[in-house]
PDB file of C-alpha atoms in Angstrom:
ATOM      1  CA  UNK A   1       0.000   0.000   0.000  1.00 45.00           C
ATOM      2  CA  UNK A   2       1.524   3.412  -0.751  1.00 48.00           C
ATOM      3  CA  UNK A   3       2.102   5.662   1.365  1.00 47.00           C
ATOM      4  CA  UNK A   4       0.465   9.258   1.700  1.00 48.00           C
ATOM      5  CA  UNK A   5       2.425  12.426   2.786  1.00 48.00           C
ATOM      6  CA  UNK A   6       1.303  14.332   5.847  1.00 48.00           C
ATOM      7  CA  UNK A   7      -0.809  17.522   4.533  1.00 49.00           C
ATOM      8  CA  UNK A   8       1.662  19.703   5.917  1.00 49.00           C
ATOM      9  CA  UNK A   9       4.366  18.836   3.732  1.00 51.00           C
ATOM     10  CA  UNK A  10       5.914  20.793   0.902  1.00 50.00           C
ATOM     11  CA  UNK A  11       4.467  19.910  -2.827  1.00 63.00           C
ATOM     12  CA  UNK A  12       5.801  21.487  -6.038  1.00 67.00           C
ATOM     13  CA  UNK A  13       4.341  23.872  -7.742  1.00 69.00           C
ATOM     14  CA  UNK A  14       3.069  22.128 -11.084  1.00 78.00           C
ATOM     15  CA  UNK A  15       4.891  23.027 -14.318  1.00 83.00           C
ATOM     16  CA  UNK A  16       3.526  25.735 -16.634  1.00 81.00           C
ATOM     17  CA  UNK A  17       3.536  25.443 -20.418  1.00 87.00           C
ATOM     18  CA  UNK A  18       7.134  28.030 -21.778  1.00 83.00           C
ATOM     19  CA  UNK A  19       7.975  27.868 -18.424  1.00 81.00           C
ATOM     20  CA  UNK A  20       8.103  30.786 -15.464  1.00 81.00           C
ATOM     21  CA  UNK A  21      10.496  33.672 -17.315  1.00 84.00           C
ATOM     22  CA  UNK A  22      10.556  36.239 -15.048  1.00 85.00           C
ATOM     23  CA  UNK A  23      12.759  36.291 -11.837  1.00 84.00           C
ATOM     24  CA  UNK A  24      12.430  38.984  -8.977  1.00 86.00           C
ATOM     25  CA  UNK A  25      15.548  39.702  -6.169  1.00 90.00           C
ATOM     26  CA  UNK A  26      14.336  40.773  -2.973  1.00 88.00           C
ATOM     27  CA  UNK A  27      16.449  42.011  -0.337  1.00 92.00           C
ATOM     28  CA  UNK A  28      15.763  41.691   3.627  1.00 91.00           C
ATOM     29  CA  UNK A  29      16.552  43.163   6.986  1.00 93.00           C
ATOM     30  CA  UNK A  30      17.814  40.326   9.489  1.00 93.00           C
ATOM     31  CA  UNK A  31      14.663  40.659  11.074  1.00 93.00           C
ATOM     32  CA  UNK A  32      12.339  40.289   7.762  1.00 91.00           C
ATOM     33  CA  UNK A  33      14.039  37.451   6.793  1.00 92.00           C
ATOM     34  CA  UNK A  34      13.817  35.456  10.006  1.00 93.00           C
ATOM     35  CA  UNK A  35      10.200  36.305  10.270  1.00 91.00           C
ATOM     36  CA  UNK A  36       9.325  35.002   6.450  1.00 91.00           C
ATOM     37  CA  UNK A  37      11.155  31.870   6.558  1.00 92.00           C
ATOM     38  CA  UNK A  38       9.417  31.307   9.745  1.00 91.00           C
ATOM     39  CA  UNK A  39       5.935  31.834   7.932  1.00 89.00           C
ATOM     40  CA  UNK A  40       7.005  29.787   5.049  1.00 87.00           C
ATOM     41  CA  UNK A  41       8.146  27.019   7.843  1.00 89.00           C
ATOM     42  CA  UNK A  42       4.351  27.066   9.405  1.00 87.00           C
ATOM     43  CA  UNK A  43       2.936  26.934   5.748  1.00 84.00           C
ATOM     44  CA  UNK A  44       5.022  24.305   4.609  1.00 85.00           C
ATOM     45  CA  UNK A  45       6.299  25.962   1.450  1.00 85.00           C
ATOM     46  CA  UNK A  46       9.480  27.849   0.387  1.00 88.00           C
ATOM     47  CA  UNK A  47       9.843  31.228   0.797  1.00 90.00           C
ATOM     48  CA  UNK A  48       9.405  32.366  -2.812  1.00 89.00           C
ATOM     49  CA  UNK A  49       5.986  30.551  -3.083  1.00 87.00           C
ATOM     50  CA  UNK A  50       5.210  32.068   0.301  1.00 87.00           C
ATOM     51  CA  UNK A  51       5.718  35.923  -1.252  1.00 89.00           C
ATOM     52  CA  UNK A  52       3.951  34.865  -4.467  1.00 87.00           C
ATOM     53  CA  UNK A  53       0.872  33.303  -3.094  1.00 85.00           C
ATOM     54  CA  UNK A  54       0.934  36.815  -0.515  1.00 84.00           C
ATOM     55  CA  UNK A  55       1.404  39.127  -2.842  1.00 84.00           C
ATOM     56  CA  UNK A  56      -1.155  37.373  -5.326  1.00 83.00           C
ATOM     57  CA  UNK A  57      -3.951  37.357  -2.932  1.00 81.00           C
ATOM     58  CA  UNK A  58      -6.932  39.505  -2.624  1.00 56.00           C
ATOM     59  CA  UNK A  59      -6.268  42.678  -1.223  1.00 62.00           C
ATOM     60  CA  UNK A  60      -7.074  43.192   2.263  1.00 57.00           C
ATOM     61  CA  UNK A  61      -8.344  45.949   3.947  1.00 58.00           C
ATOM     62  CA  UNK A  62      -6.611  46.708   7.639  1.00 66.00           C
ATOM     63  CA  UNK A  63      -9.033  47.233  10.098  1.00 66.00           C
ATOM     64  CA  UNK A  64      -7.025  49.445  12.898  1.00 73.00           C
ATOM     65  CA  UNK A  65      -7.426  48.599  16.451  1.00 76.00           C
ATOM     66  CA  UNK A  66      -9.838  51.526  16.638  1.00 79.00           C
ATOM     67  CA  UNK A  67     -12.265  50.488  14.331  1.00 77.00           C
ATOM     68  CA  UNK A  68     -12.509  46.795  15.660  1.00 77.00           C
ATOM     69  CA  UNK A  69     -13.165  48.690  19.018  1.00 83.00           C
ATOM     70  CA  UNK A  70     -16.307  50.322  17.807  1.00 79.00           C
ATOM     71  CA  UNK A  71     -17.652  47.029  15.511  1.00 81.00           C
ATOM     72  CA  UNK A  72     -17.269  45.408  18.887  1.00 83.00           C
ATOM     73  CA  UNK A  73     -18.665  47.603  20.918  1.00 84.00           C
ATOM     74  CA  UNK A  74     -21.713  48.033  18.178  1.00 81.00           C
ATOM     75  CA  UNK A  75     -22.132  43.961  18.526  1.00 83.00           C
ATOM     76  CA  UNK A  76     -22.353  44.320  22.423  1.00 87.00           C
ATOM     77  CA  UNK A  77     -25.105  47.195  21.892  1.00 82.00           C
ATOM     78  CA  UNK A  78     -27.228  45.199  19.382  1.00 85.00           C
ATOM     79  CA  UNK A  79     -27.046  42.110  22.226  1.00 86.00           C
ATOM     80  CA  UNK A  80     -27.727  44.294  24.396  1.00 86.00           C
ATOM     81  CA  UNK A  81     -30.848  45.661  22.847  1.00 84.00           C
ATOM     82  CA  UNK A  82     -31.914  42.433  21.865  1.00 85.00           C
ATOM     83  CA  UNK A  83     -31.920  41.178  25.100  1.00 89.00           C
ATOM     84  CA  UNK A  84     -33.903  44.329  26.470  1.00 87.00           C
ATOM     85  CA  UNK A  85     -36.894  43.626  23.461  1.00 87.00           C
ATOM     86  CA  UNK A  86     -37.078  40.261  24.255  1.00 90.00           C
ATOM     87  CA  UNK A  87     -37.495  41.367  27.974  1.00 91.00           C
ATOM     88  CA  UNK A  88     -40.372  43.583  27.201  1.00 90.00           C
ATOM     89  CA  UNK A  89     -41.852  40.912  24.836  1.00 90.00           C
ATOM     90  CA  UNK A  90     -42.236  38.456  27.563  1.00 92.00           C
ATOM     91  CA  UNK A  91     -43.928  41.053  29.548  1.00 92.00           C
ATOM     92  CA  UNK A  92     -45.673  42.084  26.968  1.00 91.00           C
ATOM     93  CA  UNK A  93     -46.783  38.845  25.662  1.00 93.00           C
ATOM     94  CA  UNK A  94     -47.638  37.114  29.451  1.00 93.00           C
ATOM     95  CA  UNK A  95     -49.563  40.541  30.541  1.00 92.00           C
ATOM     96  CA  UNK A  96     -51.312  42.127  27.408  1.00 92.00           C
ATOM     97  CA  UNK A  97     -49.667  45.093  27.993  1.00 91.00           C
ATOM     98  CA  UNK A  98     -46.716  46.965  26.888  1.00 89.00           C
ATOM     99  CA  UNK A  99     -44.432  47.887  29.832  1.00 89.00           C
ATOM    100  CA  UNK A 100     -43.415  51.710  30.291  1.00 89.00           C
ATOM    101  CA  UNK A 101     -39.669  51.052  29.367  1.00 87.00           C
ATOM    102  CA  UNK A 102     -40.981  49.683  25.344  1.00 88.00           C
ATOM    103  CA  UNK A 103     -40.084  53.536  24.430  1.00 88.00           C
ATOM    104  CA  UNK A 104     -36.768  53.639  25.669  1.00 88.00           C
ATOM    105  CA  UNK A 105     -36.463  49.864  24.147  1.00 86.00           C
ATOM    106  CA  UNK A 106     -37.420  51.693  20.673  1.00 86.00           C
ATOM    107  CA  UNK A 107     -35.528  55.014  20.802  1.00 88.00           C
ATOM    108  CA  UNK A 108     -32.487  52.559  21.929  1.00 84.00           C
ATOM    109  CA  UNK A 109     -32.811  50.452  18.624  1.00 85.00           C
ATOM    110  CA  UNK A 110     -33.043  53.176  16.839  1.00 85.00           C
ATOM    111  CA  UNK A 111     -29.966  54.880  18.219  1.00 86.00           C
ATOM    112  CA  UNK A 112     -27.720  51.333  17.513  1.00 83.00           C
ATOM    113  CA  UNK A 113     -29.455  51.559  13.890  1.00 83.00           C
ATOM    114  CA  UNK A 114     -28.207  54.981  13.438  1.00 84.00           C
ATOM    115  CA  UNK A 115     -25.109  54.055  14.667  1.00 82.00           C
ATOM    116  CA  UNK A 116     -24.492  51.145  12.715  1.00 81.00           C
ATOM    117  CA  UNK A 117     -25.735  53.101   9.553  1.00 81.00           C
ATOM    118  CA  UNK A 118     -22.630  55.676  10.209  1.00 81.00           C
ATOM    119  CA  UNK A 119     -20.173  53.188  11.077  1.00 77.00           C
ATOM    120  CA  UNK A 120     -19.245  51.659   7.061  1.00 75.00           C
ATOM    121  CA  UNK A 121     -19.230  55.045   5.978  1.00 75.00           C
ATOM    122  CA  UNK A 122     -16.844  56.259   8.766  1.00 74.00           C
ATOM    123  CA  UNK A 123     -14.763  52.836   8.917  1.00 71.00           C
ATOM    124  CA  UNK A 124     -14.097  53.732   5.177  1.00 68.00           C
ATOM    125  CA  UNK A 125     -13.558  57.481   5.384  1.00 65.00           C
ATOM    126  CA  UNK A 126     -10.324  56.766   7.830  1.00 55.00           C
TER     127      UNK A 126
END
């Protein structure tokens, strides 16, 4: 029976018809270069296919530290509210009636709506 390779070991990339004729020379700090050959270690691949498949990716869009603040904090306000409405739907829902604090409930959810609204628009204007 053959044999099969663990999943994290290094294949080759497959030949391509007239061949790969371009070359590129990058040059590293000490630091860079310890840090990449340690990504292309945890990847299983050599370096150069670890800058290709990088740089040939999707682009990304950096969220800053700041902005995954407020989508967090957003998330713990719509739980928040959620909780809250289904609160005063129980209430509602056991007594026939809707308890004093369904206002606040609404002018709350409207608030996090506004809020959320704003937040694309001022994630992207940074």
């Amino acid at each position: 029976m053959a044999e099969r390779k663990a999943g994290w070991l290094r294949t080759r990339q497959s030949n391509v018809v007239g061949g790969r004729e371009y070359r590129h020379v990058v040059k590293l700090t000490a630091e860079q270069e310890m840090a990449v050959q340690a990504a292309a270690r945890v990847q299983g691949v050599t370096v150069a296919r670890l800058l290709i498949d990088s740089a040939l990716k999707a682009p990304r869009s950096t969220v800053s530290r700041e902005d995954l603040t407020e989508l967090f904090a957003a998330t713990k306000l719509i739980a928040a509210v959620g909780r809250n409405l289904n609160q005063l739907a129980k209430v509602a829902n056991a007594t026939g009636e809707l308890p004093p604090e369904t206002a606040a409930a609404i002018a709350a959810v409207r608030r996090v709506f506004d809020r959320l609204e704003r937040l694309p628009r001022d994630l992207v204007g940074r």
